[in-house]
Every structure is written in structure tokens, then in C-alpha cells.
Amino acid sequence: MDIQFKNVGYNYYGFKKVYPALKNINLKIEKEGEMVAILGQTGSGKSTLLQHMNALMRPSRGTINILGTELPSKKKIKVNHLRKHVGLVFQFPEYQLFEVDILKDVEFGPSNFKELKDKKTELAKEALTRVGIDESLYHESPFRISGGQMRRVAIAGILAMNPDIIVLDEPTRGLDPQGKIDIMDIFLDIHKKENKSIVMISHDMDVVSKYAKRVVVLKNGEIVFDGTKEDLFNHPNFNEFHLDFPTPMKIMNHLHETLNIPKKLVLTNEELLTYLKEVLS
Ligand SMILES: Nc1ncnc2c1ncn2[C@@H]1O[C@H](COP(=O)(O)OP(=O)(O)O)[C@@H](O)[C@H]1O
Ligand SMILES: [Mg+2]
């Protein structure tokens, strides 16, 4: 079971105009064990692609099979259950908080599914623990906590449905460096403990180089790279992807140019430090 795109295209229709946002997308995301980053410039189609993964958007062309349900379908089929199996966290999810208190907000997701309804409080509390929100905040208004906490509450709303696959649209956007690490460590923990697949859009190459395993790069609605992060950052035509290098690689390149230290692919600060200790000793 997986999410599989076959020759998928998607058009937005404006006044007398068609905007082809996705073109001929072929992509397979396994249900388990994946940590995928979707990269690409603004407008390349990342958010459109992500919203197809839980049937929020339907393809204009081609087919998507989401954990056994194929879309579009000639028959009238229910897709609501897919929202539970593939948990989609929007960009700035904190804008969608609305309830009188934090606990109720997180209960909202599971309350929409009859098999989860009875357990909604238990599920909400588990999810809040998972994102590091203390019990003392359960009855606080979601609008009276910090921005980082709001984002974690919003994420808990999706985790409370216990999705099989989690897809995130720029989860670290607008957070400070520690906030980014806190958020990403939540997903890394879920990925490691439960082997769940995580798909995230990111512009932050430090997040990508530290957390992703596989990288998919979009350009003008098409996939131009799909492979490991090592192969991406080592790619001979890396410049054509219009992406930045992660900070440790920038430092590495600088040390190579100024001190002639032999170049090596280093993806995290730890890898860079270990390497420098080795070559400088
Ligand atoms: N509602 C819309 N109507 C028309 N065009 C849209 C709409 N939403 C997005 N687009 C266009 O579709 C393309 C892909 O958008 P999007 O998926 O949001 O890209 P990204 O997330 O990579 O920035 C862009 O060219 C964008 O302008
Ligand atoms: Mg986007």
C-alpha cells in the first residue's frame, strides 16, 4: 500500500486562462519508512502536489492511488476516510485554530470520524503530549499561547487522528532555529518509533539535509529530481535546480576555496565538525 501518482496533471482555471500547476507527475510514496522532502521554487507546484495526497484536490489528468483508493473514479466513492489515513498539515496551520480551548481544538479532528469519536479526548491528550504541550494548558485559549506552541497544537490536531502517512506543507516556516528543531524532532520521533512515512515541503536546506532521506524537486509543475539527498547535493547540475546548499556544505565549500581543505559531502554540523577534526589533526 502506498500513494502512487500516474501521469498526473492539474490545471487551475482562471478567467479565460488555464494555469497548468502539475504536469505528468509520476511518483510513489511508500506507506512506511519514507522521509521525503518536496523542494522547488515558489510556484513550482509543491502545495498543489501535496493536496492531491489526501484527495483534497483531484487530478485533471492521470490517476492517483491513495492507499488502495483510486482517483478520479467513475463510481461515486467516499474519500473522507483518506483524510484520516493521510494527515495533511497546511502551511501556517495555526491560522486554523478556532476552538475555545486547546483540548477541544485537538479533539475536533477525531470527532469527525465515528470510529474515533468516543476516544477523542484520549487521542487528543496523547497527541498533545507528543508535541510537548503540558496538561496545564489544556483549557487555555489557543490564541493565548506562543506562536511555536500554536503550531504544535495545530499539528496535534492531525496527529490525534493517528494518520498512517503525515504530509506537511512547510512545517518550519516562520519559526526560530530552536522552534524548527523542536517541530522536526516530533516528526523524526514518530518516523523512528512507528516507521510512518513523512512527506514535507521545505525551503530550508538545513532542515532537508538533516531530516530528509529522499528528495523530490519540482520545477514548473514537473519532477526534475527524485533521489537521495546525497545525490541531490552532489548533483553535477545542482545549480539548475535553483536551490541553496545547506549551511555545513557552504562552510565546507568556503574552507575548500580559502584553505584548500579537500571537499567532502557533509550534511550536518556534526558531520562537518567530525570531518574538520579529522583533517586538521
Ligand atoms: N487558486 C489558484 N488559481 C490559479 N492558479 C493557482 C492557484 N493556486 C496556485 N496557482 C498557481 O499554480 C502554480 C503552483 O502553485 P503552488 O502549488 O501553490 O506552488 P508552490 O507551493 O510550489 O509555491 C503557481 O504557478 C500558482 O500561481
Ligand atoms: Mg506552497
PDB file of C-alpha atoms and ligand atoms in Angstrom:
ATOM      1  CA  MET A   1       0.000   0.000   0.000  1.00  0.00           C
ATOM      2  CA  ASP A   2       1.282   3.406  -0.966  1.00  0.00           C
ATOM      3  CA  ILE A   3       0.424   6.683  -2.629  1.00  0.00           C
ATOM      4  CA  GLN A   4       1.004   6.446  -6.334  1.00  0.00           C
ATOM      5  CA  PHE A   5       0.717   9.205  -8.929  1.00  0.00           C
ATOM      6  CA  LYS A   6       0.487   8.087 -12.559  1.00  0.00           C
ATOM      7  CA  ASN A   7       0.862  10.729 -15.253  1.00  0.00           C
ATOM      8  CA  VAL A   8      -0.925  13.256 -13.075  1.00  0.00           C
ATOM      9  CA  GLY A   9      -1.653  16.743 -14.307  1.00  0.00           C
ATOM     10  CA  TYR A  10      -3.570  19.512 -12.607  1.00  0.00           C
ATOM     11  CA  ASN A  11      -4.897  22.765 -14.046  1.00  0.00           C
ATOM     12  CA  TYR A  12      -6.187  25.791 -12.183  1.00  0.00           C
ATOM     13  CA  TYR A  13      -8.805  27.617 -14.214  1.00  0.00           C
ATOM     14  CA  GLY A  14      -8.807  31.395 -14.055  1.00  0.00           C
ATOM     15  CA  PHE A  15     -10.777  33.939 -16.065  1.00  0.00           C
ATOM     16  CA  LYS A  16     -10.244  32.857 -19.706  1.00  0.00           C
ATOM     17  CA  LYS A  17      -6.962  31.295 -18.647  1.00  0.00           C
ATOM     18  CA  VAL A  18      -5.597  27.893 -17.698  1.00  0.00           C
ATOM     19  CA  TYR A  19      -2.719  27.553 -15.227  1.00  0.00           C
ATOM     20  CA  PRO A  20      -1.092  24.137 -15.547  1.00  0.00           C
ATOM     21  CA  ALA A  21       0.245  23.630 -11.998  1.00  0.00           C
ATOM     22  CA  LEU A  22       1.229  19.948 -12.332  1.00  0.00           C
ATOM     23  CA  LYS A  23       2.408  18.157 -15.451  1.00  0.00           C
ATOM     24  CA  ASN A  24       2.912  14.454 -15.940  1.00  0.00           C
ATOM     25  CA  ILE A  25       3.720  13.595 -12.331  1.00  0.00           C
ATOM     26  CA  ASN A  26       4.853  10.040 -11.658  1.00  0.00           C
ATOM     27  CA  LEU A  27       5.622   9.490  -8.021  1.00  0.00           C
ATOM     28  CA  LYS A  28       5.355   6.742  -5.467  1.00  0.00           C
ATOM     29  CA  ILE A  29       5.398   7.300  -1.733  1.00  0.00           C
ATOM     30  CA  GLU A  30       5.570   4.131   0.334  1.00  0.00           C
ATOM     31  CA  LYS A  31       3.258   3.880   3.306  1.00  0.00           C
ATOM     32  CA  GLU A  32       6.125   3.129   5.645  1.00  0.00           C
ATOM     33  CA  GLY A  33       9.716   4.155   6.161  1.00  0.00           C
ATOM     34  CA  GLU A  34       9.896   7.275   3.986  1.00  0.00           C
ATOM     35  CA  MET A  35      11.127  10.718   4.958  1.00  0.00           C
ATOM     36  CA  VAL A  36      10.656  12.770   1.806  1.00  0.00           C
ATOM     37  CA  ALA A  37      11.253  16.462   1.237  1.00  0.00           C
ATOM     38  CA  ILE A  38       9.500  18.208  -1.651  1.00  0.00           C
ATOM     39  CA  LEU A  39      11.588  21.119  -2.906  1.00  0.00           C
ATOM     40  CA  GLY A  40      11.275  23.735  -5.602  1.00  0.00           C
ATOM     41  CA  GLN A  41      10.879  27.455  -6.137  1.00  0.00           C
ATOM     42  CA  THR A  42       7.706  29.292  -5.178  1.00  0.00           C
ATOM     43  CA  GLY A  43       5.033  28.481  -7.726  1.00  0.00           C
ATOM     44  CA  SER A  44       6.620  25.188  -8.795  1.00  0.00           C
ATOM     45  CA  GLY A  45       3.543  23.194  -7.704  1.00  0.00           C
ATOM     46  CA  LYS A  46       4.567  21.828  -4.297  1.00  0.00           C
ATOM     47  CA  SER A  47       1.397  22.715  -2.390  1.00  0.00           C
ATOM     48  CA  THR A  48      -0.798  21.544  -5.265  1.00  0.00           C
ATOM     49  CA  LEU A  49       1.045  18.217  -5.296  1.00  0.00           C
ATOM     50  CA  LEU A  50       0.677  17.793  -1.544  1.00  0.00           C
ATOM     51  CA  GLN A  51      -3.054  18.466  -1.572  1.00  0.00           C
ATOM     52  CA  HIS A  52      -3.530  15.615  -4.019  1.00  0.00           C
ATOM     53  CA  MET A  53      -2.084  13.171  -1.481  1.00  0.00           C
ATOM     54  CA  ASN A  54      -5.199  13.100   0.700  1.00  0.00           C
ATOM     55  CA  ALA A  55      -7.741  13.705  -2.090  1.00  0.00           C
ATOM     56  CA  LEU A  56      -8.295  17.317  -1.134  1.00  0.00           C
ATOM     57  CA  MET A  57      -7.598  18.038  -4.804  1.00  0.00           C
ATOM     58  CA  ARG A  58      -8.406  15.724  -7.705  1.00  0.00           C
ATOM     59  CA  PRO A  59      -6.181  15.310 -10.753  1.00  0.00           C
ATOM     60  CA  SER A  60      -7.201  16.930 -14.061  1.00  0.00           C
ATOM     61  CA  ARG A  61      -5.342  14.147 -15.862  1.00  0.00           C
ATOM     62  CA  GLY A  62      -3.906  10.771 -14.865  1.00  0.00           C
ATOM     63  CA  THR A  63      -4.692   8.827 -11.698  1.00  0.00           C
ATOM     64  CA  ILE A  64      -3.704   8.761  -8.048  1.00  0.00           C
ATOM     65  CA  ASN A  65      -3.980   5.686  -5.939  1.00  0.00           C
ATOM     66  CA  ILE A  66      -4.109   6.593  -2.261  1.00  0.00           C
ATOM     67  CA  LEU A  67      -3.658   3.516  -0.078  1.00  0.00           C
ATOM     68  CA  GLY A  68      -5.838   1.455  -2.391  1.00  0.00           C
ATOM     69  CA  THR A  69      -8.409   4.086  -3.384  1.00  0.00           C
ATOM     70  CA  GLU A  70      -8.039   5.226  -6.979  1.00  0.00           C
ATOM     71  CA  LEU A  71      -8.919   8.751  -8.093  1.00  0.00           C
ATOM     72  CA  PRO A  72     -10.559  10.024 -10.138  1.00  0.00           C
ATOM     73  CA  SER A  73     -13.170   7.324 -10.021  1.00  0.00           C
ATOM     74  CA  LYS A  74     -16.071   6.665 -12.368  1.00  0.00           C
ATOM     75  CA  LYS A  75     -18.154   5.479  -9.427  1.00  0.00           C
ATOM     76  CA  LYS A  76     -19.170   7.810  -6.672  1.00  0.00           C
ATOM     77  CA  ILE A  77     -16.855   6.960  -3.788  1.00  0.00           C
ATOM     78  CA  LYS A  78     -16.283   8.324  -0.336  1.00  0.00           C
ATOM     79  CA  VAL A  79     -12.882   9.847   0.279  1.00  0.00           C
ATOM     80  CA  ASN A  80     -13.413  11.150   3.780  1.00  0.00           C
ATOM     81  CA  HIS A  81     -11.538   8.226   5.340  1.00  0.00           C
ATOM     82  CA  LEU A  82      -8.460   9.206   3.346  1.00  0.00           C
ATOM     83  CA  ARG A  83      -8.191  12.407   5.388  1.00  0.00           C
ATOM     84  CA  LYS A  84      -7.674  10.254   8.450  1.00  0.00           C
ATOM     85  CA  HIS A  85      -5.149   7.913   6.828  1.00  0.00           C
ATOM     86  CA  VAL A  86      -3.144  10.688   5.215  1.00  0.00           C
ATOM     87  CA  GLY A  87      -2.844  13.555   7.688  1.00  0.00           C
ATOM     88  CA  LEU A  88      -2.256  16.867   5.924  1.00  0.00           C
ATOM     89  CA  VAL A  89      -0.805  19.776   7.892  1.00  0.00           C
ATOM     90  CA  PHE A  90      -1.264  23.026   5.951  1.00  0.00           C
ATOM     91  CA  GLN A  91       1.154  25.906   5.786  1.00  0.00           C
ATOM     92  CA  PHE A  92       0.718  28.080   8.907  1.00  0.00           C
ATOM     93  CA  PRO A  93      -1.735  25.564  10.409  1.00  0.00           C
ATOM     94  CA  GLU A  94      -2.109  27.750  13.495  1.00  0.00           C
ATOM     95  CA  TYR A  95      -4.368  30.067  11.444  1.00  0.00           C
ATOM     96  CA  GLN A  96      -6.963  27.316  11.540  1.00  0.00           C
ATOM     97  CA  LEU A  97      -7.229  27.048  15.312  1.00  0.00           C
ATOM     98  CA  PHE A  98     -10.715  28.077  16.346  1.00  0.00           C
ATOM     99  CA  GLU A  99     -11.987  26.340  19.480  1.00  0.00           C
ATOM    100  CA  VAL A 100     -12.466  27.815  22.956  1.00  0.00           C
ATOM    101  CA  ASP A 101      -9.649  25.755  24.406  1.00  0.00           C
ATOM    102  CA  ILE A 102      -6.660  23.756  23.264  1.00  0.00           C
ATOM    103  CA  LEU A 103      -8.024  20.333  24.160  1.00  0.00           C
ATOM    104  CA  LYS A 104     -11.278  20.926  22.231  1.00  0.00           C
ATOM    105  CA  ASP A 105      -9.335  22.136  19.228  1.00  0.00           C
ATOM    106  CA  VAL A 106      -7.291  18.945  19.078  1.00  0.00           C
ATOM    107  CA  GLU A 107     -10.410  16.806  19.645  1.00  0.00           C
ATOM    108  CA  PHE A 108     -12.028  18.307  16.560  1.00  0.00           C
ATOM    109  CA  GLY A 109     -10.175  16.037  14.074  1.00  0.00           C
ATOM    110  CA  PRO A 110     -11.056  12.702  15.695  1.00  0.00           C
ATOM    111  CA  SER A 111     -14.612  13.902  16.440  1.00  0.00           C
ATOM    112  CA  ASN A 112     -15.268  13.816  12.677  1.00  0.00           C
ATOM    113  CA  PHE A 113     -14.767  10.063  12.427  1.00  0.00           C
ATOM    114  CA  LYS A 114     -17.257   7.738  14.056  1.00  0.00           C
ATOM    115  CA  GLU A 115     -14.614   5.143  14.908  1.00  0.00           C
ATOM    116  CA  LEU A 116     -12.553   7.777  16.752  1.00  0.00           C
ATOM    117  CA  LYS A 117     -15.304   9.895  18.276  1.00  0.00           C
ATOM    118  CA  ASP A 118     -15.590   8.004  21.550  1.00  0.00           C
ATOM    119  CA  LYS A 119     -11.845   8.133  22.101  1.00  0.00           C
ATOM    120  CA  LYS A 120     -11.378  11.745  21.030  1.00  0.00           C
ATOM    121  CA  THR A 121     -10.274  13.061  24.442  1.00  0.00           C
ATOM    122  CA  GLU A 122      -7.783  10.273  24.973  1.00  0.00           C
ATOM    123  CA  LEU A 123      -6.425  10.706  21.425  1.00  0.00           C
ATOM    124  CA  ALA A 124      -6.179  14.474  21.839  1.00  0.00           C
ATOM    125  CA  LYS A 125      -4.275  14.157  25.107  1.00  0.00           C
ATOM    126  CA  GLU A 126      -1.863  11.637  23.611  1.00  0.00           C
ATOM    127  CA  ALA A 127      -1.236  13.933  20.633  1.00  0.00           C
ATOM    128  CA  LEU A 128      -0.691  16.953  22.869  1.00  0.00           C
ATOM    129  CA  THR A 129       1.836  15.010  24.948  1.00  0.00           C
ATOM    130  CA  ARG A 130       3.570  14.016  21.745  1.00  0.00           C
ATOM    131  CA  VAL A 131       4.025  17.649  20.671  1.00  0.00           C
ATOM    132  CA  GLY A 132       5.134  18.701  24.157  1.00  0.00           C
ATOM    133  CA  ILE A 133       2.041  20.644  25.278  1.00  0.00           C
ATOM    134  CA  ASP A 134       1.591  20.327  29.019  1.00  0.00           C
ATOM    135  CA  GLU A 135      -1.684  19.330  30.694  1.00  0.00           C
ATOM    136  CA  SER A 136      -1.775  22.715  32.431  1.00  0.00           C
ATOM    137  CA  LEU A 137      -2.504  24.296  29.017  1.00  0.00           C
ATOM    138  CA  TYR A 138      -5.450  22.051  28.022  1.00  0.00           C
ATOM    139  CA  HIS A 139      -8.047  24.645  28.971  1.00  0.00           C
ATOM    140  CA  GLU A 140      -6.135  27.675  27.821  1.00  0.00           C
ATOM    141  CA  SER A 141      -7.375  29.518  24.727  1.00  0.00           C
ATOM    142  CA  PRO A 142      -5.329  28.521  21.636  1.00  0.00           C
ATOM    143  CA  PHE A 143      -4.985  32.245  20.937  1.00  0.00           C
ATOM    144  CA  ARG A 144      -3.196  32.983  24.182  1.00  0.00           C
ATOM    145  CA  ILE A 145      -0.113  30.825  23.722  1.00  0.00           C
ATOM    146  CA  SER A 146       3.111  31.491  21.805  1.00  0.00           C
ATOM    147  CA  GLY A 147       3.361  31.094  18.031  1.00  0.00           C
ATOM    148  CA  GLY A 148       5.504  27.970  18.360  1.00  0.00           C
ATOM    149  CA  GLN A 149       3.008  26.438  20.789  1.00  0.00           C
ATOM    150  CA  MET A 150       0.105  27.298  18.478  1.00  0.00           C
ATOM    151  CA  ARG A 151       1.783  25.471  15.647  1.00  0.00           C
ATOM    152  CA  ARG A 152       2.334  22.434  17.874  1.00  0.00           C
ATOM    153  CA  VAL A 153      -1.324  22.430  18.932  1.00  0.00           C
ATOM    154  CA  ALA A 154      -2.401  22.608  15.272  1.00  0.00           C
ATOM    155  CA  ILE A 155      -0.114  19.678  14.435  1.00  0.00           C
ATOM    156  CA  ALA A 156      -1.530  17.717  17.378  1.00  0.00           C
ATOM    157  CA  GLY A 157      -4.960  18.116  15.740  1.00  0.00           C
ATOM    158  CA  ILE A 158      -3.719  15.999  12.828  1.00  0.00           C
ATOM    159  CA  LEU A 159      -1.689  13.544  14.942  1.00  0.00           C
ATOM    160  CA  ALA A 160      -4.789  12.871  17.076  1.00  0.00           C
ATOM    161  CA  MET A 161      -6.324  11.029  14.114  1.00  0.00           C
ATOM    162  CA  ASN A 162      -3.316   8.733  14.126  1.00  0.00           C
ATOM    163  CA  PRO A 163      -2.672   9.027  10.369  1.00  0.00           C
ATOM    164  CA  ASP A 164      -0.616   6.378   8.550  1.00  0.00           C
ATOM    165  CA  ILE A 165       1.196   8.964   6.458  1.00  0.00           C
ATOM    166  CA  ILE A 166       1.849  12.555   7.514  1.00  0.00           C
ATOM    167  CA  VAL A 167       2.200  15.272   4.887  1.00  0.00           C
ATOM    168  CA  LEU A 168       3.333  18.747   5.851  1.00  0.00           C
ATOM    169  CA  ASP A 169       3.370  21.997   3.919  1.00  0.00           C
ATOM    170  CA  GLU A 170       6.412  23.949   5.171  1.00  0.00           C
ATOM    171  CA  PRO A 171       6.214  22.862   8.814  1.00  0.00           C
ATOM    172  CA  THR A 172       9.169  25.003   9.930  1.00  0.00           C
ATOM    173  CA  ARG A 173       8.260  28.187   8.041  1.00  0.00           C
ATOM    174  CA  GLY A 174       8.480  31.301  10.201  1.00  0.00           C
ATOM    175  CA  LEU A 175       9.887  29.526  13.260  1.00  0.00           C
ATOM    176  CA  ASP A 176      13.106  30.426  15.056  1.00  0.00           C
ATOM    177  CA  PRO A 177      16.028  27.937  14.867  1.00  0.00           C
ATOM    178  CA  GLN A 178      15.109  26.152  18.113  1.00  0.00           C
ATOM    179  CA  GLY A 179      11.409  26.086  17.132  1.00  0.00           C
ATOM    180  CA  LYS A 180      12.372  24.391  13.855  1.00  0.00           C
ATOM    181  CA  ILE A 181      14.351  21.710  15.640  1.00  0.00           C
ATOM    182  CA  ASP A 182      11.532  21.138  18.155  1.00  0.00           C
ATOM    183  CA  ILE A 183       8.956  20.669  15.390  1.00  0.00           C
ATOM    184  CA  MET A 184      11.129  18.456  13.204  1.00  0.00           C
ATOM    185  CA  ASP A 185      12.164  16.295  16.155  1.00  0.00           C
ATOM    186  CA  ILE A 186       8.474  15.498  16.760  1.00  0.00           C
ATOM    187  CA  PHE A 187       8.183  14.072  13.243  1.00  0.00           C
ATOM    188  CA  LEU A 188      11.551  12.349  13.412  1.00  0.00           C
ATOM    189  CA  ASP A 189      10.430  10.655  16.629  1.00  0.00           C
ATOM    190  CA  ILE A 190       7.176   9.442  15.022  1.00  0.00           C
ATOM    191  CA  HIS A 191       9.092   8.280  11.962  1.00  0.00           C
ATOM    192  CA  LYS A 192      11.647   6.375  14.046  1.00  0.00           C
ATOM    193  CA  LYS A 193       9.274   4.819  16.579  1.00  0.00           C
ATOM    194  CA  GLU A 194       6.401   3.934  14.255  1.00  0.00           C
ATOM    195  CA  ASN A 195       8.166   3.810  10.889  1.00  0.00           C
ATOM    196  CA  LYS A 196       5.491   6.115   9.450  1.00  0.00           C
ATOM    197  CA  SER A 197       6.187   7.899   6.201  1.00  0.00           C
ATOM    198  CA  ILE A 198       6.554  11.659   6.412  1.00  0.00           C
ATOM    199  CA  VAL A 199       6.358  13.965   3.389  1.00  0.00           C
ATOM    200  CA  MET A 200       7.249  17.616   3.843  1.00  0.00           C
ATOM    201  CA  ILE A 201       7.605  20.675   1.705  1.00  0.00           C
ATOM    202  CA  SER A 202      10.586  22.760   2.740  1.00  0.00           C
ATOM    203  CA  HIS A 203      12.648  25.722   1.624  1.00  0.00           C
ATOM    204  CA  ASP A 204      15.085  25.231   4.455  1.00  0.00           C
ATOM    205  CA  MET A 205      18.068  23.257   3.204  1.00  0.00           C
ATOM    206  CA  ASP A 206      19.393  22.793   6.751  1.00  0.00           C
ATOM    207  CA  VAL A 207      16.151  21.031   7.659  1.00  0.00           C
ATOM    208  CA  VAL A 208      16.259  18.987   4.452  1.00  0.00           C
ATOM    209  CA  SER A 209      19.892  17.930   4.863  1.00  0.00           C
ATOM    210  CA  LYS A 210      19.377  16.943   8.488  1.00  0.00           C
ATOM    211  CA  TYR A 211      15.978  15.224   8.366  1.00  0.00           C
ATOM    212  CA  ALA A 212      15.078  14.032   4.855  1.00  0.00           C
ATOM    213  CA  LYS A 213      16.203  10.782   3.288  1.00  0.00           C
ATOM    214  CA  ARG A 214      14.681  11.234  -0.145  1.00  0.00           C
ATOM    215  CA  VAL A 215      14.217  14.478  -2.043  1.00  0.00           C
ATOM    216  CA  VAL A 216      11.807  15.332  -4.856  1.00  0.00           C
ATOM    217  CA  VAL A 217      12.442  18.577  -6.730  1.00  0.00           C
ATOM    218  CA  LEU A 218       9.687  20.292  -8.705  1.00  0.00           C
ATOM    219  CA  LYS A 219      10.216  22.859 -11.427  1.00  0.00           C
ATOM    220  CA  ASN A 220       7.301  24.423 -13.313  1.00  0.00           C
ATOM    221  CA  GLY A 221       4.971  21.627 -12.219  1.00  0.00           C
ATOM    222  CA  GLU A 222       7.286  18.793 -13.207  1.00  0.00           C
ATOM    223  CA  ILE A 223       9.531  16.492 -11.221  1.00  0.00           C
ATOM    224  CA  VAL A 224      13.125  17.236 -12.194  1.00  0.00           C
ATOM    225  CA  PHE A 225      14.833  15.195  -9.484  1.00  0.00           C
ATOM    226  CA  ASP A 226      13.810  12.245  -7.313  1.00  0.00           C
ATOM    227  CA  GLY A 227      16.540  10.579  -5.289  1.00  0.00           C
ATOM    228  CA  THR A 228      18.586  10.631  -2.110  1.00  0.00           C
ATOM    229  CA  LYS A 229      19.636  13.921  -0.549  1.00  0.00           C
ATOM    230  CA  GLU A 230      23.272  12.858  -1.003  1.00  0.00           C
ATOM    231  CA  ASP A 231      22.719  12.506  -4.759  1.00  0.00           C
ATOM    232  CA  LEU A 232      20.934  15.844  -4.874  1.00  0.00           C
ATOM    233  CA  PHE A 233      23.643  17.859  -3.136  1.00  0.00           C
ATOM    234  CA  ASN A 234      26.331  16.046  -5.160  1.00  0.00           C
ATOM    235  CA  HIS A 235      24.455  16.556  -8.425  1.00  0.00           C
ATOM    236  CA  PRO A 236      26.652  17.919 -11.241  1.00  0.00           C
ATOM    237  CA  ASN A 237      23.808  20.209 -12.372  1.00  0.00           C
ATOM    238  CA  PHE A 238      22.740  21.248  -8.878  1.00  0.00           C
ATOM    239  CA  ASN A 239      22.620  24.928  -9.928  1.00  0.00           C
ATOM    240  CA  GLU A 240      19.819  24.201 -12.390  1.00  0.00           C
ATOM    241  CA  PHE A 241      17.515  23.284  -9.514  1.00  0.00           C
ATOM    242  CA  HIS A 242      17.765  26.843  -8.129  1.00  0.00           C
ATOM    243  CA  LEU A 243      18.235  25.564  -4.617  1.00  0.00           C
ATOM    244  CA  ASP A 244      20.545  26.647  -1.860  1.00  0.00           C
ATOM    245  CA  PHE A 245      23.219  24.454  -0.268  1.00  0.00           C
ATOM    246  CA  PRO A 246      22.837  23.520   3.407  1.00  0.00           C
ATOM    247  CA  THR A 247      24.980  25.647   5.791  1.00  0.00           C
ATOM    248  CA  PRO A 248      27.597  22.927   6.560  1.00  0.00           C
ATOM    249  CA  MET A 249      28.172  22.489   2.826  1.00  0.00           C
ATOM    250  CA  LYS A 250      28.555  26.247   2.353  1.00  0.00           C
ATOM    251  CA  ILE A 251      31.182  26.307   5.110  1.00  0.00           C
ATOM    252  CA  MET A 252      32.852  23.269   3.557  1.00  0.00           C
ATOM    253  CA  ASN A 253      32.995  24.982   0.142  1.00  0.00           C
ATOM    254  CA  HIS A 254      34.395  28.115   1.722  1.00  0.00           C
ATOM    255  CA  LEU A 255      37.100  26.191   3.597  1.00  0.00           C
ATOM    256  CA  HIS A 256      37.984  24.422   0.380  1.00  0.00           C
ATOM    257  CA  GLU A 257      38.342  27.672  -1.527  1.00  0.00           C
ATOM    258  CA  THR A 258      40.242  29.625   1.147  1.00  0.00           C
ATOM    259  CA  LEU A 259      42.303  26.935   2.925  1.00  0.00           C
ATOM    260  CA  ASN A 260      42.307  24.257   0.244  1.00  0.00           C
ATOM    261  CA  ILE A 261      40.796  21.689   2.602  1.00  0.00           C
ATOM    262  CA  PRO A 262      39.716  18.684   0.489  1.00  0.00           C
ATOM    263  CA  LYS A 263      35.984  18.777  -0.210  1.00  0.00           C
ATOM    264  CA  LYS A 264      33.661  16.206   1.274  1.00  0.00           C
ATOM    265  CA  LEU A 265      29.876  15.923   1.350  1.00  0.00           C
ATOM    266  CA  VAL A 266      28.834  16.998   4.843  1.00  0.00           C
ATOM    267  CA  LEU A 267      25.116  17.257   5.542  1.00  0.00           C
ATOM    268  CA  THR A 268      25.000  18.302   9.183  1.00  0.00           C
ATOM    269  CA  ASN A 269      27.075  20.477  11.511  1.00  0.00           C
ATOM    270  CA  GLU A 270      28.112  17.319  13.365  1.00  0.00           C
ATOM    271  CA  GLU A 271      29.421  15.731  10.165  1.00  0.00           C
ATOM    272  CA  LEU A 272      31.327  18.911   9.343  1.00  0.00           C
ATOM    273  CA  LEU A 273      32.930  19.073  12.800  1.00  0.00           C
ATOM    274  CA  THR A 274      33.926  15.419  12.756  1.00  0.00           C
ATOM    275  CA  TYR A 275      35.487  15.869   9.340  1.00  0.00           C
ATOM    276  CA  LEU A 276      37.374  19.024  10.324  1.00  0.00           C
ATOM    277  CA  LYS A 277      38.770  17.368  13.444  1.00  0.00           C
ATOM    278  CA  GLU A 278      39.960  14.539  11.237  1.00  0.00           C
ATOM    279  CA  VAL A 279      41.683  16.675   8.570  1.00  0.00           C
ATOM    280  CA  LEU A 280      43.088  19.258  10.950  1.00  0.00           C
ATOM    281  CA  SER A 281      44.602  16.844  13.457  1.00  0.00           C
TER     282      SER A 281
HETATM  283  N1  LIG B   1      -6.115  29.097  -6.888  1.00  0.00           N
HETATM  284  C1  LIG B   1      -5.259  29.247  -7.902  1.00  0.00           C
HETATM  285  N2  LIG B   1      -5.658  29.745  -9.105  1.00  0.00           N
HETATM  286  C2  LIG B   1      -4.818  29.873 -10.136  1.00  0.00           C
HETATM  287  N3  LIG B   1      -3.524  29.498 -10.083  1.00  0.00           N
HETATM  288  C3  LIG B   1      -3.060  28.992  -8.942  1.00  0.00           C
HETATM  289  C4  LIG B   1      -3.891  28.839  -7.767  1.00  0.00           C
HETATM  290  N4  LIG B   1      -3.150  28.311  -6.768  1.00  0.00           N
HETATM  291  C5  LIG B   1      -1.911  28.149  -7.282  1.00  0.00           C
HETATM  292  N5  LIG B   1      -1.867  28.553  -8.565  1.00  0.00           N
HETATM  293  C6  LIG B   1      -0.688  28.522  -9.463  1.00  0.00           C
HETATM  294  O1  LIG B   1      -0.256  27.168  -9.572  1.00  0.00           O
HETATM  295  C7  LIG B   1       1.161  27.092  -9.535  1.00  0.00           C
HETATM  296  C8  LIG B   1       1.607  26.177  -8.398  1.00  0.00           C
HETATM  297  O2  LIG B   1       1.212  26.735  -7.155  1.00  0.00           O
HETATM  298  P1  LIG B   1       1.576  26.057  -5.771  1.00  0.00           P
HETATM  299  O3  LIG B   1       1.199  24.622  -5.821  1.00  0.00           O
HETATM  300  O4  LIG B   1       0.972  26.889  -4.701  1.00  0.00           O
HETATM  301  O5  LIG B   1       3.172  26.173  -5.764  1.00  0.00           O
HETATM  302  P2  LIG B   1       4.214  26.168  -4.540  1.00  0.00           P
HETATM  303  O6  LIG B   1       3.564  25.538  -3.362  1.00  0.00           O
HETATM  304  O7  LIG B   1       5.382  25.389  -5.065  1.00  0.00           O
HETATM  305  O8  LIG B   1       4.601  27.596  -4.288  1.00  0.00           O
HETATM  306  C9  LIG B   1       1.654  28.519  -9.399  1.00  0.00           C
HETATM  307  O9  LIG B   1       2.009  28.996 -10.665  1.00  0.00           O
HETATM  308  C10 LIG B   1       0.472  29.257  -8.849  1.00  0.00           C
HETATM  309  O10 LIG B   1       0.476  30.608  -9.268  1.00  0.00           O
HETATM  310 MG    MG B   2       3.237  26.285  -1.441  1.00  0.00          MG
END
